[in-house]
Amino acid sequence: MDDDNGLAARAEEREPRLNAVAYRMLGSSDEADEAVRDAVRESVREAVHETMPESVPASAPGAAREPAPKAARRPTAGGRVLDALARNCLERLRARESHRTAPWDPWALARHDPGGPDPSLLTALDTLTPPERLAFVLHDLFDVPYEEIARILERTPAAARQLAAHGRHRVRGTEEMPEPDPARQRKTVAACLAAARAGDSEALRALLDPDVTLRADPTAVRAGVRPAHGAGAVAPALAGRILEARPALVDGAAGLVLSRGGRPGTVFSFTVLDGRITSVDVLADEGHLSRLTVQAPAEDTAQA
């Protein structure tokens, strides 16, 4: 019990850093405070569970479980609480996406708490998917190694690095959108379109990351596009909307476009990671479309 009290005390010492992480993850001071409290409680419960012996089998009276190997435990109390906090924030972000009802505006002004980070940073962070936001905030803002981020996200370190890179592009806009295999990206988007046209919902779901997010701006929402989170929800929300779409390059990346009067009317911008679609942004506002460079793929241009 002394160790558990010590864990809580050490977590309290690190509370300013934990609150800073949670605020940048969630964008709300009240929700950040709640997430930190939940993470400390979860960490203490885990510590208690790890030190308790398992139930003693009837065939071996008096026997107790050996303590867990040190290598299987998290290295420090600070690391334990940070892991719990990151998982807590990730679930809150996922729940936020699952219940999103308001249209998404990637260029909207963010609310700002006095004394917090630059509001333009919060604006940009709100454009990220939950995994992108976690990877970018932990790595770029708090120097957490990709190996630790990968464990939290249950992905490979390479995938964690790529998620952070996508987040970095959206937040800073100072480099090209990272895409190590553009041909594979185009193939994935083309397969998505083919599955939708064939009515093959199973194939479409297989192309979507389990944590995929679909967001739509106000004009797209008024046209009937429904924001969604998770492969099971995104697949039907997307399928009926892209049947008449054509492949396009959206700011140089593979996407789809529905034309109206010879001009882009609705643009579907995809993020692809490890051959799966991790996010779909549906943009139909004239102001939003004017910010994008939408081009026909090279093969379409050659055929014209």
PDB file of N, CA, C and O in Angstrom, residues 117-153:
ATOM      1  N   PRO A 117      -2.292  27.033 -24.538  1.00  0.00           N
ATOM      2  CA  PRO A 117      -1.467  27.209 -25.720  1.00  0.00           C
ATOM      3  C   PRO A 117      -2.136  28.120 -26.739  1.00  0.00           C
ATOM      4  O   PRO A 117      -3.309  28.464 -26.617  1.00  0.00           O
ATOM      5  N   ASP A 118      -1.380  28.487 -27.739  1.00  0.00           N
ATOM      6  CA  ASP A 118      -1.878  29.329 -28.822  1.00  0.00           C
ATOM      7  C   ASP A 118      -3.167  28.731 -29.388  1.00  0.00           C
ATOM      8  O   ASP A 118      -3.220  27.545 -29.699  1.00  0.00           O
ATOM      9  N   PRO A 119      -4.218  29.539 -29.525  1.00  0.00           N
ATOM     10  CA  PRO A 119      -5.481  28.995 -30.041  1.00  0.00           C
ATOM     11  C   PRO A 119      -5.350  28.413 -31.435  1.00  0.00           C
ATOM     12  O   PRO A 119      -6.109  27.515 -31.811  1.00  0.00           O
ATOM     13  N   SER A 120      -4.387  28.903 -32.233  1.00  0.00           N
ATOM     14  CA  SER A 120      -4.200  28.336 -33.567  1.00  0.00           C
ATOM     15  C   SER A 120      -3.730  26.890 -33.479  1.00  0.00           C
ATOM     16  O   SER A 120      -4.040  26.071 -34.354  1.00  0.00           O
ATOM     17  N   LEU A 121      -2.997  26.543 -32.418  1.00  0.00           N
ATOM     18  CA  LEU A 121      -2.584  25.157 -32.235  1.00  0.00           C
ATOM     19  C   LEU A 121      -3.791  24.283 -31.936  1.00  0.00           C
ATOM     20  O   LEU A 121      -3.943  23.186 -32.496  1.00  0.00           O
ATOM     21  N   LEU A 122      -4.681  24.755 -31.058  1.00  0.00           N
ATOM     22  CA  LEU A 122      -5.877  23.978 -30.743  1.00  0.00           C
ATOM     23  C   LEU A 122      -6.755  23.810 -31.983  1.00  0.00           C
ATOM     24  O   LEU A 122      -7.354  22.758 -32.190  1.00  0.00           O
ATOM     25  N   THR A 123      -6.826  24.849 -32.799  1.00  0.00           N
ATOM     26  CA  THR A 123      -7.588  24.755 -34.041  1.00  0.00           C
ATOM     27  C   THR A 123      -7.046  23.629 -34.897  1.00  0.00           C
ATOM     28  O   THR A 123      -7.796  22.790 -35.405  1.00  0.00           O
ATOM     29  N   ALA A 124      -5.736  23.615 -35.066  1.00  0.00           N
ATOM     30  CA  ALA A 124      -5.110  22.598 -35.897  1.00  0.00           C
ATOM     31  C   ALA A 124      -5.253  21.203 -35.286  1.00  0.00           C
ATOM     32  O   ALA A 124      -5.512  20.230 -35.993  1.00  0.00           O
ATOM     33  N   LEU A 125      -5.102  21.095 -33.979  1.00  0.00           N
ATOM     34  CA  LEU A 125      -5.217  19.782 -33.332  1.00  0.00           C
ATOM     35  C   LEU A 125      -6.617  19.207 -33.493  1.00  0.00           C
ATOM     36  O   LEU A 125      -6.790  17.993 -33.576  1.00  0.00           O
ATOM     37  N   ASP A 126      -7.619  20.084 -33.558  1.00  0.00           N
ATOM     38  CA  ASP A 126      -8.991  19.609 -33.726  1.00  0.00           C
ATOM     39  C   ASP A 126      -9.242  19.013 -35.105  1.00  0.00           C
ATOM     40  O   ASP A 126     -10.268  18.381 -35.329  1.00  0.00           O
ATOM     41  N   THR A 127      -8.322  19.239 -36.052  1.00  0.00           N
ATOM     42  CA  THR A 127      -8.486  18.649 -37.386  1.00  0.00           C
ATOM     43  C   THR A 127      -7.922  17.242 -37.466  1.00  0.00           C
ATOM     44  O   THR A 127      -8.097  16.560 -38.484  1.00  0.00           O
ATOM     45  N   LEU A 128      -7.234  16.785 -36.426  1.00  0.00           N
ATOM     46  CA  LEU A 128      -6.578  15.475 -36.458  1.00  0.00           C
ATOM     47  C   LEU A 128      -7.526  14.368 -36.032  1.00  0.00           C
ATOM     48  O   LEU A 128      -8.443  14.583 -35.236  1.00  0.00           O
ATOM     49  N   THR A 129      -7.281  13.171 -36.528  1.00  0.00           N
ATOM     50  CA  THR A 129      -7.999  12.005 -36.021  1.00  0.00           C
ATOM     51  C   THR A 129      -7.460  11.688 -34.629  1.00  0.00           C
ATOM     52  O   THR A 129      -6.363  12.135 -34.264  1.00  0.00           O
ATOM     53  N   PRO A 130      -8.193  10.914 -33.822  1.00  0.00           N
ATOM     54  CA  PRO A 130      -7.683  10.594 -32.473  1.00  0.00           C
ATOM     55  C   PRO A 130      -6.275   9.994 -32.465  1.00  0.00           C
ATOM     56  O   PRO A 130      -5.424  10.466 -31.693  1.00  0.00           O
ATOM     57  N   PRO A 131      -5.944   8.993 -33.305  1.00  0.00           N
ATOM     58  CA  PRO A 131      -4.569   8.468 -33.272  1.00  0.00           C
ATOM     59  C   PRO A 131      -3.526   9.481 -33.719  1.00  0.00           C
ATOM     60  O   PRO A 131      -2.425   9.533 -33.166  1.00  0.00           O
ATOM     61  N   GLU A 132      -3.855  10.305 -34.725  1.00  0.00           N
ATOM     62  CA  GLU A 132      -2.918  11.337 -35.170  1.00  0.00           C
ATOM     63  C   GLU A 132      -2.654  12.338 -34.052  1.00  0.00           C
ATOM     64  O   GLU A 132      -1.508  12.741 -33.815  1.00  0.00           O
ATOM     65  N   ARG A 133      -3.702  12.733 -33.369  1.00  0.00           N
ATOM     66  CA  ARG A 133      -3.547  13.731 -32.311  1.00  0.00           C
ATOM     67  C   ARG A 133      -2.693  13.183 -31.187  1.00  0.00           C
ATOM     68  O   ARG A 133      -1.805  13.870 -30.674  1.00  0.00           O
ATOM     69  N   LEU A 134      -2.944  11.935 -30.788  1.00  0.00           N
ATOM     70  CA  LEU A 134      -2.159  11.343 -29.712  1.00  0.00           C
ATOM     71  C   LEU A 134      -0.692  11.252 -30.113  1.00  0.00           C
ATOM     72  O   LEU A 134       0.206  11.644 -29.354  1.00  0.00           O
ATOM     73  N   ALA A 135      -0.425  10.739 -31.321  1.00  0.00           N
ATOM     74  CA  ALA A 135       0.958  10.554 -31.755  1.00  0.00           C
ATOM     75  C   ALA A 135       1.684  11.889 -31.868  1.00  0.00           C
ATOM     76  O   ALA A 135       2.835  12.023 -31.423  1.00  0.00           O
ATOM     77  N   PHE A 136       1.026  12.893 -32.455  1.00  0.00           N
ATOM     78  CA  PHE A 136       1.669  14.191 -32.631  1.00  0.00           C
ATOM     79  C   PHE A 136       1.914  14.873 -31.286  1.00  0.00           C
ATOM     80  O   PHE A 136       3.012  15.376 -31.023  1.00  0.00           O
ATOM     81  N   VAL A 137       0.893  14.914 -30.435  1.00  0.00           N
ATOM     82  CA  VAL A 137       1.041  15.605 -29.152  1.00  0.00           C
ATOM     83  C   VAL A 137       2.131  14.959 -28.302  1.00  0.00           C
ATOM     84  O   VAL A 137       3.015  15.638 -27.772  1.00  0.00           O
ATOM     85  N   LEU A 138       2.085  13.636 -28.180  1.00  0.00           N
ATOM     86  CA  LEU A 138       3.065  12.965 -27.323  1.00  0.00           C
ATOM     87  C   LEU A 138       4.482  13.100 -27.868  1.00  0.00           C
ATOM     88  O   LEU A 138       5.417  13.387 -27.115  1.00  0.00           O
ATOM     89  N   HIS A 139       4.638  12.898 -29.174  1.00  0.00           N
ATOM     90  CA  HIS A 139       6.005  12.933 -29.715  1.00  0.00           C
ATOM     91  C   HIS A 139       6.531  14.349 -29.919  1.00  0.00           C
ATOM     92  O   HIS A 139       7.602  14.711 -29.430  1.00  0.00           O
ATOM     93  N   ASP A 140       5.781  15.174 -30.653  1.00  0.00           N
ATOM     94  CA  ASP A 140       6.305  16.482 -31.037  1.00  0.00           C
ATOM     95  C   ASP A 140       6.260  17.500 -29.916  1.00  0.00           C
ATOM     96  O   ASP A 140       7.111  18.401 -29.858  1.00  0.00           O
ATOM     97  N   LEU A 141       5.264  17.395 -29.052  1.00  0.00           N
ATOM     98  CA  LEU A 141       5.129  18.399 -27.992  1.00  0.00           C
ATOM     99  C   LEU A 141       5.725  17.943 -26.663  1.00  0.00           C
ATOM    100  O   LEU A 141       6.077  18.785 -25.827  1.00  0.00           O
ATOM    101  N   PHE A 142       5.852  16.604 -26.450  1.00  0.00           N
ATOM    102  CA  PHE A 142       6.332  16.126 -25.147  1.00  0.00           C
ATOM    103  C   PHE A 142       7.433  15.079 -25.252  1.00  0.00           C
ATOM    104  O   PHE A 142       7.771  14.437 -24.251  1.00  0.00           O
ATOM    105  N   ASP A 143       7.981  14.891 -26.448  1.00  0.00           N
ATOM    106  CA  ASP A 143       9.190  14.062 -26.639  1.00  0.00           C
ATOM    107  C   ASP A 143       9.033  12.614 -26.178  1.00  0.00           C
ATOM    108  O   ASP A 143       9.997  11.998 -25.723  1.00  0.00           O
ATOM    109  N   VAL A 144       7.835  12.069 -26.291  1.00  0.00           N
ATOM    110  CA  VAL A 144       7.634  10.656 -25.954  1.00  0.00           C
ATOM    111  C   VAL A 144       8.107   9.809 -27.137  1.00  0.00           C
ATOM    112  O   VAL A 144       7.741  10.097 -28.290  1.00  0.00           O
ATOM    113  N   PRO A 145       8.927   8.792 -26.913  1.00  0.00           N
ATOM    114  CA  PRO A 145       9.450   7.980 -28.020  1.00  0.00           C
ATOM    115  C   PRO A 145       8.344   7.250 -28.772  1.00  0.00           C
ATOM    116  O   PRO A 145       7.302   6.910 -28.201  1.00  0.00           O
ATOM    117  N   TYR A 146       8.588   7.004 -30.068  1.00  0.00           N
ATOM    118  CA  TYR A 146       7.602   6.310 -30.886  1.00  0.00           C
ATOM    119  C   TYR A 146       7.303   4.910 -30.358  1.00  0.00           C
ATOM    120  O   TYR A 146       6.187   4.405 -30.499  1.00  0.00           O
ATOM    121  N   GLU A 147       8.299   4.260 -29.750  1.00  0.00           N
ATOM    122  CA  GLU A 147       8.079   2.916 -29.225  1.00  0.00           C
ATOM    123  C   GLU A 147       7.010   2.909 -28.139  1.00  0.00           C
ATOM    124  O   GLU A 147       6.185   1.993 -28.068  1.00  0.00           O
ATOM    125  N   GLU A 148       7.009   3.942 -27.295  1.00  0.00           N
ATOM    126  CA  GLU A 148       5.994   4.034 -26.240  1.00  0.00           C
ATOM    127  C   GLU A 148       4.627   4.389 -26.826  1.00  0.00           C
ATOM    128  O   GLU A 148       3.591   3.874 -26.400  1.00  0.00           O
ATOM    129  N   ILE A 149       4.621   5.273 -27.816  1.00  0.00           N
ATOM    130  CA  ILE A 149       3.362   5.642 -28.470  1.00  0.00           C
ATOM    131  C   ILE A 149       2.762   4.434 -29.174  1.00  0.00           C
ATOM    132  O   ILE A 149       1.543   4.221 -29.147  1.00  0.00           O
ATOM    133  N   ALA A 150       3.608   3.629 -29.800  1.00  0.00           N
ATOM    134  CA  ALA A 150       3.135   2.432 -30.500  1.00  0.00           C
ATOM    135  C   ALA A 150       2.440   1.478 -29.538  1.00  0.00           C
ATOM    136  O   ALA A 150       1.421   0.869 -29.880  1.00  0.00           O
ATOM    137  N   ARG A 151       2.977   1.345 -28.327  1.00  0.00           N
ATOM    138  CA  ARG A 151       2.358   0.446 -27.342  1.00  0.00           C
ATOM    139  C   ARG A 151       0.971   0.942 -26.956  1.00  0.00           C
ATOM    140  O   ARG A 151       0.026   0.161 -26.844  1.00  0.00           O
ATOM    141  N   ILE A 152       0.835   2.236 -26.790  1.00  0.00           N
ATOM    142  CA  ILE A 152      -0.460   2.811 -26.408  1.00  0.00           C
ATOM    143  C   ILE A 152      -1.492   2.610 -27.525  1.00  0.00           C
ATOM    144  O   ILE A 152      -2.643   2.253 -27.274  1.00  0.00           O
ATOM    145  N   LEU A 153      -1.063   2.838 -28.768  1.00  0.00           N
ATOM    146  CA  LEU A 153      -1.964   2.739 -29.915  1.00  0.00           C
ATOM    147  C   LEU A 153      -2.146   1.313 -30.416  1.00  0.00           C
ATOM    148  O   LEU A 153      -2.982   1.060 -31.285  1.00  0.00           O
TER     149      LEU A 153
END
